[in-house]
Amino acid sequence: METSTSTSTSASTSISTSTSTSSESISTNISASNCIITEKNIIGTVVTVNRLKHYAFIKRNDNDLHQDIFARDVSIKKNQHKQTFFISDQCKFDIKKTSRGFEAINITIIQRNIDSIGRLKKISKKKTNDHQPKKDSYALFQSTITNLFREALKEK
């Protein structure tokens, strides 16, 4: 049995997988022609990023009434910026209607404030060692013990 699946995310991108075992053949094709672009050249700002699952949400700058637009990393056009989202990236994109809502496609990153995650300030996972309370408690302990010994010697 041969199974072939083809999925198209845009007019130029096509993903296909196939397995074959016998003479029977089943084929499923999803055409890119059913992609309906509702708006073009929208400007927005990336507000949420999921780097593990390679998607982000973009907030439109022109209209606050619309909900945030879903966007995939693969929808970013190749230019001088790396094909990944960072929070506060300014983007220009088109919106297409999907069965699950709206999705940003043909994304161009206009302005990026941070070039890479490596330039971000590292946050230490360890607690900072604050030696001042230890010194204060040691001095308190020492003075208390000294006073106890002095009082014990006076009573003899």
Coordinates of N, CA and C in Angstrom, one line a residue:
M1 N 0.8 -1.2 0.0 CA 0.0 0.0 0.0 C 0.9 1.2 0.0
E2 N 0.6 2.2 -0.8 CA 1.4 3.4 -0.9 C 0.5 4.6 -0.5
T3 N 1.0 5.3 0.5 CA 0.3 6.5 1.0 C 1.2 7.7 0.7
S4 N 0.6 8.7 0.2 CA 1.3 10.0 -0.1 C 0.5 11.1 0.4
T5 N 1.1 12.0 1.2 CA 0.4 13.2 1.7 C 1.2 14.4 1.3
S6 N 0.5 15.4 0.8 CA 1.2 16.6 0.4 C 0.5 17.8 1.1
T7 N 1.2 18.6 1.7 CA 0.7 19.8 2.4 C 1.4 21.0 1.9
S8 N 0.7 22.1 1.5 CA 1.3 23.3 1.0 C 1.0 24.4 1.9
T9 N 2.0 25.1 2.4 CA 1.8 26.2 3.3 C 1.7 27.6 2.6
S10 N 2.4 27.6 1.4 CA 2.3 28.8 0.6 C 2.5 28.4 -0.8
A11 N 2.4 29.3 -1.8 CA 2.4 29.0 -3.2 C 3.8 28.3 -3.6
S12 N 4.8 28.6 -2.9 CA 6.2 28.1 -3.3 C 6.7 27.0 -2.4
T13 N 6.0 26.7 -1.3 CA 6.5 25.7 -0.3 C 5.6 24.4 -0.4
S14 N 6.2 23.3 -0.4 CA 5.4 22.0 -0.4 C 6.1 21.0 0.4
I15 N 5.4 20.3 1.3 CA 5.9 19.3 2.1 C 5.2 18.0 1.8
S16 N 6.0 16.9 1.5 CA 5.3 15.7 1.2 C 6.0 14.5 1.8
T17 N 5.2 13.5 2.2 CA 5.7 12.3 2.8 C 5.0 11.1 2.2
S18 N 5.7 10.0 2.0 CA 5.1 8.8 1.4 C 5.7 7.6 2.0
T19 N 4.8 6.5 2.1 CA 5.3 5.2 2.4 C 4.6 4.2 1.5
S20 N 5.3 3.2 1.1 CA 4.8 2.2 0.1 C 5.0 0.8 0.6
T21 N 3.9 0.0 0.4 CA 4.0 -1.5 0.8 C 3.4 -2.3 -0.3
S22 N 2.4 -1.9 -1.0 CA 1.8 -2.8 -2.0 C 1.3 -2.0 -3.2
S23 N 0.4 -2.6 -4.0 CA 0.1 -2.0 -5.2 C -1.0 -0.9 -5.1
E24 N -1.7 -0.9 -4.0 CA -2.8 0.1 -3.8 C -2.3 1.5 -3.5
S25 N -2.9 2.5 -4.0 CA -2.4 3.9 -3.8 C -3.5 4.8 -3.4
I26 N -3.1 5.6 -2.3 CA -4.1 6.6 -1.8 C -3.3 8.0 -1.9
S27 N -3.9 9.0 -2.4 CA -3.2 10.3 -2.5 C -4.1 11.4 -2.0
T28 N -3.6 12.3 -1.2 CA -4.3 13.4 -0.7 C -3.5 14.7 -1.0
N29 N -4.1 15.7 -1.6 CA -3.4 16.9 -1.9 C -4.2 18.1 -1.4
I30 N -3.5 19.0 -0.8 CA -4.2 20.2 -0.3 C -3.5 21.4 -1.1
S31 N -4.4 22.0 -1.8 CA -3.9 23.1 -2.7 C -3.6 24.4 -2.0
A32 N -2.7 25.1 -2.5 CA -2.4 26.5 -1.9 C -3.4 27.5 -2.5
S33 N -4.2 27.1 -3.4 CA -5.1 28.1 -4.0 C -6.2 28.4 -3.1
N34 N -6.5 27.6 -2.1 CA -7.6 27.9 -1.1 C -7.1 28.8 0.0
C35 N -5.9 29.3 -0.1 CA -5.3 30.3 0.8 C -5.9 31.7 0.4
I36 N -6.7 32.2 1.3 CA -7.3 33.5 1.0 C -6.7 34.6 1.8
I37 N -6.0 35.5 1.1 CA -5.3 36.7 1.8 C -6.4 37.7 2.0
T38 N -6.7 38.1 3.3 CA -7.7 39.1 3.6 C -7.2 40.5 3.6
E39 N -5.9 40.7 4.1 CA -5.3 42.0 4.2 C -3.9 41.9 3.9
K40 N -3.3 43.0 3.3 CA -1.9 43.0 2.9 C -1.2 44.2 3.6
N41 N 0.1 44.1 3.7 CA 1.0 45.2 4.2 C 0.5 45.7 5.5
I42 N 0.3 44.9 6.5 CA -0.1 45.3 7.9 C 1.2 45.4 8.7
I43 N 1.3 46.5 9.5 CA 2.4 46.7 10.4 C 2.1 46.2 11.8
G44 N 3.0 45.5 12.4 CA 2.7 45.0 13.8 C 4.0 44.8 14.6
T45 N 3.8 44.4 15.8 CA 4.9 44.2 16.8 C 4.7 42.8 17.4
V46 N 5.8 42.1 17.5 CA 5.8 40.8 18.1 C 5.6 40.9 19.6
V47 N 4.6 40.3 20.2 CA 4.3 40.4 21.6 C 4.6 39.1 22.4
T48 N 4.5 38.0 21.7 CA 4.7 36.7 22.4 C 5.4 35.8 21.5
V49 N 6.4 35.0 22.0 CA 7.2 34.1 21.2 C 7.3 32.8 21.9
N50 N 7.1 31.7 21.1 CA 7.4 30.4 21.6 C 8.5 29.8 20.7
R51 N 9.8 29.8 21.3 CA 10.9 29.4 20.5 C 11.0 27.9 20.3
L52 N 10.4 27.1 21.2 CA 10.4 25.7 21.1 C 9.5 25.2 20.0
K53 N 8.3 25.8 19.8 CA 7.4 25.4 18.8 C 7.4 26.3 17.6
H54 N 8.3 27.3 17.6 CA 8.6 28.1 16.4 C 7.3 28.9 15.9
Y55 N 6.7 29.6 16.8 CA 5.6 30.5 16.5 C 5.6 31.7 17.4
A56 N 4.8 32.7 17.0 CA 4.7 33.9 17.7 C 3.4 34.5 17.5
F57 N 3.1 35.6 18.3 CA 1.8 36.3 18.1 C 2.2 37.8 17.8
I58 N 1.6 38.4 16.8 CA 1.9 39.7 16.4 C 0.7 40.6 16.7
K59 N 0.9 41.8 17.4 CA -0.1 42.7 17.7 C -0.1 43.8 16.6
R60 N -1.3 44.0 16.0 CA -1.4 45.0 14.9 C -1.2 46.4 15.5
N61 N -0.5 47.3 14.8 CA -0.3 48.7 15.2 C -1.4 49.5 14.7
D62 N -2.1 49.2 13.7 CA -3.1 50.0 13.1 C -4.5 49.9 13.8
N63 N -4.8 48.8 14.5 CA -6.1 48.6 15.1 C -6.0 47.8 16.3
D64 N -6.3 48.3 17.5 CA -6.2 47.6 18.7 C -7.4 46.7 19.0
L65 N -8.4 46.8 18.2 CA -9.6 46.0 18.4 C -9.4 44.6 18.0
H66 N -8.6 44.3 17.0 CA -8.3 43.0 16.5 C -7.5 42.2 17.5
Q67 N -7.7 40.9 17.6 CA -6.9 40.0 18.4 C -5.5 39.9 17.8
D68 N -4.5 39.4 18.6 CA -3.2 39.2 18.1 C -3.2 38.1 17.0
I69 N -2.3 38.2 16.0 CA -2.2 37.4 14.8 C -1.2 36.3 15.0
F70 N -1.6 35.1 14.8 CA -0.7 33.9 14.9 C 0.3 34.0 13.7
A71 N 1.6 33.6 14.0 CA 2.7 33.7 13.0 C 3.7 32.5 13.2
R72 N 4.1 31.9 12.1 CA 5.1 30.8 12.2 C 6.4 31.4 11.7
D73 N 7.5 30.8 12.3 CA 8.9 31.2 11.9 C 9.1 31.0 10.4
V74 N 8.5 29.9 9.8 CA 8.7 29.6 8.4 C 8.1 30.6 7.5
S75 N 7.2 31.5 8.0 CA 6.5 32.5 7.2 C 7.4 33.8 7.0
I76 N 8.5 33.8 7.7 CA 9.4 35.0 7.6 C 10.2 34.9 6.3
K77 N 10.1 36.0 5.6 CA 10.9 36.1 4.3 C 12.3 36.3 4.7
K78 N 13.2 35.7 3.9 CA 14.6 35.8 4.1 C 15.1 37.1 3.8
N79 N 15.8 37.8 4.7 CA 16.4 39.1 4.5 C 17.6 39.2 5.4
Q80 N 18.0 40.4 5.8 CA 19.3 40.5 6.6 C 19.1 39.9 8.0
H81 N 17.8 39.8 8.5 CA 17.6 39.3 9.9 C 17.5 37.7 9.9
K82 N 17.8 37.1 11.0 CA 17.7 35.7 11.1 C 16.2 35.3 11.1
Q83 N 15.8 34.1 10.6 CA 14.4 33.7 10.5 C 13.9 33.2 11.8
T84 N 13.8 34.1 12.8 CA 13.2 33.8 14.1 C 12.7 35.0 14.7
F85 N 11.7 34.9 15.5 CA 11.1 36.1 16.1 C 11.7 36.4 17.5
F86 N 11.8 37.7 17.7 CA 12.2 38.2 19.0 C 11.1 39.2 19.5
I87 N 10.8 39.3 20.8 CA 9.8 40.2 21.3 C 10.2 41.6 20.9
S88 N 9.3 42.4 20.5 CA 9.4 43.8 20.1 C 9.9 44.0 18.6
D89 N 10.0 42.9 17.9 CA 10.3 43.0 16.4 C 9.2 43.8 15.7
Q90 N 9.5 44.7 14.9 CA 8.5 45.4 14.0 C 8.4 44.6 12.7
C91 N 7.2 44.2 12.3 CA 7.0 43.4 11.2 C 6.0 44.0 10.2
K92 N 6.2 43.6 8.9 CA 5.2 43.9 7.9 C 4.7 42.6 7.4
F93 N 3.4 42.3 7.3 CA 2.9 41.0 6.9 C 1.6 41.1 6.2
D94 N 1.2 40.0 5.6 CA -0.1 39.8 5.1 C -0.9 38.8 6.0
I95 N -2.2 38.9 6.0 CA -3.1 38.1 6.8 C -3.9 37.2 5.9
K96 N -3.8 35.9 6.3 CA -4.7 34.9 5.6 C -5.7 34.3 6.5
K97 N -6.8 33.9 6.0 CA -7.9 33.3 6.8 C -7.7 31.8 6.8
T98 N -7.6 31.2 7.9 CA -7.5 29.7 8.0 C -8.7 29.2 8.8
S99 N -8.8 27.9 8.9 CA -9.9 27.3 9.6 C -9.9 27.5 11.0
R100 N -8.7 27.9 11.6 CA -8.6 28.1 13.0 C -8.5 29.6 13.3
G101 N -8.6 30.5 12.4 CA -8.6 31.9 12.6 C -7.7 32.6 11.6
F102 N -7.0 33.6 12.0 CA -6.1 34.4 11.1 C -4.7 34.0 11.3
E103 N -3.9 34.1 10.3 CA -2.4 33.8 10.4 C -1.7 34.8 9.5
A104 N -0.5 35.2 10.1 CA 0.4 36.1 9.3 C 1.3 35.3 8.4
I105 N 1.4 35.8 7.1 CA 2.2 35.2 6.1 C 3.0 36.3 5.5
N106 N 4.0 35.9 4.7 CA 4.9 36.8 4.0 C 5.5 37.9 4.9
I107 N 6.0 37.5 6.1 CA 6.4 38.4 7.1 C 7.8 38.9 6.8
T108 N 7.9 40.2 6.9 CA 9.2 40.9 6.7 C 9.5 41.6 8.0
I109 N 10.7 41.4 8.6 CA 11.1 42.1 9.8 C 11.6 43.4 9.4
I110 N 11.0 44.5 9.8 CA 11.4 45.9 9.5 C 12.5 46.3 10.4
Q111 N 12.2 46.2 11.7 CA 13.2 46.7 12.7 C 13.3 45.6 13.8
R112 N 14.6 45.4 14.2 CA 14.9 44.4 15.3 C 15.7 45.2 16.3
N113 N 15.3 45.2 17.5 CA 16.0 45.9 18.6 C 17.2 45.0 19.1
I114 N 17.0 43.7 19.1 CA 18.0 42.8 19.6 C 18.4 41.8 18.4
D115 N 19.7 41.8 18.1 CA 20.1 40.9 16.9 C 20.1 39.5 17.3
S116 N 20.4 39.1 18.5 CA 20.4 37.7 18.8 C 20.2 37.5 20.3
I117 N 19.8 36.3 20.7 CA 19.5 36.1 22.1 C 20.8 36.1 22.9
G118 N 22.0 35.9 22.3 CA 23.2 36.0 23.0 C 23.6 37.3 23.5
R119 N 23.0 38.4 23.0 CA 23.3 39.7 23.4 C 22.5 40.1 24.6
L120 N 21.5 39.3 25.0 CA 20.7 39.6 26.1 C 21.5 39.4 27.4
K121 N 21.2 40.2 28.4 CA 21.9 40.0 29.7 C 21.4 38.7 30.3
K122 N 22.4 38.0 30.8 CA 22.2 36.7 31.4 C 21.7 36.9 32.8
I123 N 20.7 36.1 33.2 CA 20.1 36.1 34.6 C 20.7 34.9 35.3
S124 N 21.4 35.1 36.4 CA 22.0 34.0 37.1 C 20.9 33.2 37.8
K125 N 21.0 31.9 37.8 CA 20.0 31.0 38.4 C 20.4 30.8 39.9
K126 N 21.7 31.0 40.2 CA 22.1 30.9 41.6 C 21.7 32.2 42.4
K127 N 21.5 32.0 43.7 CA 21.2 33.1 44.5 C 22.5 33.8 44.8
T128 N 22.5 35.1 44.9 CA 23.7 35.9 45.2 C 24.1 35.6 46.7
N129 N 25.3 35.4 46.9 CA 25.8 35.2 48.2 C 26.0 36.5 48.9
D130 N 25.1 36.7 49.9 CA 25.2 38.0 50.7 C 25.9 37.6 52.0
H131 N 27.1 38.0 52.2 CA 27.9 37.7 53.3 C 27.6 38.6 54.5
Q132 N 27.0 39.7 54.4 CA 26.7 40.6 55.5 C 25.9 40.0 56.6
P133 N 24.8 39.3 56.3 CA 24.1 38.6 57.5 C 24.9 37.6 58.2
K134 N 25.8 36.9 57.5 CA 26.6 35.9 58.2 C 27.5 36.6 59.2
K135 N 28.2 37.7 58.7 CA 29.1 38.4 59.6 C 28.4 39.0 60.8
D136 N 27.2 39.5 60.6 CA 26.4 40.1 61.7 C 26.0 39.0 62.7
S137 N 25.6 37.8 62.2 CA 25.2 36.8 63.1 C 26.4 36.2 63.9
Y138 N 27.5 36.1 63.2 CA 28.7 35.6 63.8 C 29.2 36.6 65.0
A139 N 29.1 37.9 64.7 CA 29.5 38.9 65.7 C 28.5 38.8 66.9
L140 N 27.2 38.6 66.6 CA 26.2 38.5 67.7 C 26.5 37.3 68.5
F141 N 26.8 36.1 67.9 CA 27.0 34.9 68.6 C 28.3 35.0 69.4
Q142 N 29.3 35.6 68.9 CA 30.6 35.8 69.7 C 30.4 36.6 70.9
S143 N 29.7 37.7 70.7 CA 29.5 38.6 71.9 C 28.6 38.0 72.9
T144 N 27.6 37.2 72.5 CA 26.7 36.5 73.5 C 27.5 35.4 74.3
I145 N 28.3 34.7 73.6 CA 29.1 33.6 74.3 C 30.1 34.3 75.2
T146 N 30.7 35.4 74.8 CA 31.7 36.1 75.7 C 31.0 36.6 76.9
N147 N 29.8 37.2 76.8 CA 29.1 37.7 77.9 C 28.7 36.5 78.9
L148 N 28.3 35.4 78.3 CA 28.0 34.2 79.1 C 29.1 33.7 80.0
F149 N 30.3 33.6 79.3 CA 31.5 33.2 80.1 C 31.9 34.2 81.2
R150 N 31.8 35.5 80.9 CA 32.1 36.5 81.9 C 31.2 36.4 83.1
E151 N 29.9 36.2 82.8 CA 28.9 36.1 83.9 C 29.2 34.8 84.7
A152 N 29.5 33.7 84.0 CA 29.8 32.5 84.7 C 31.1 32.6 85.6
L153 N 32.1 33.3 85.1 CA 33.3 33.5 85.9 C 33.0 34.4 87.1
K154 N 32.1 35.4 87.0 CA 31.8 36.3 88.1 C 31.1 35.6 89.2
E155 N 30.3 34.6 88.9 CA 29.5 33.9 89.9 C 30.4 33.0 90.7
K156 N 31.5 32.6 90.3 CA 32.4 31.7 91.1 C 33.0 32.4 92.2

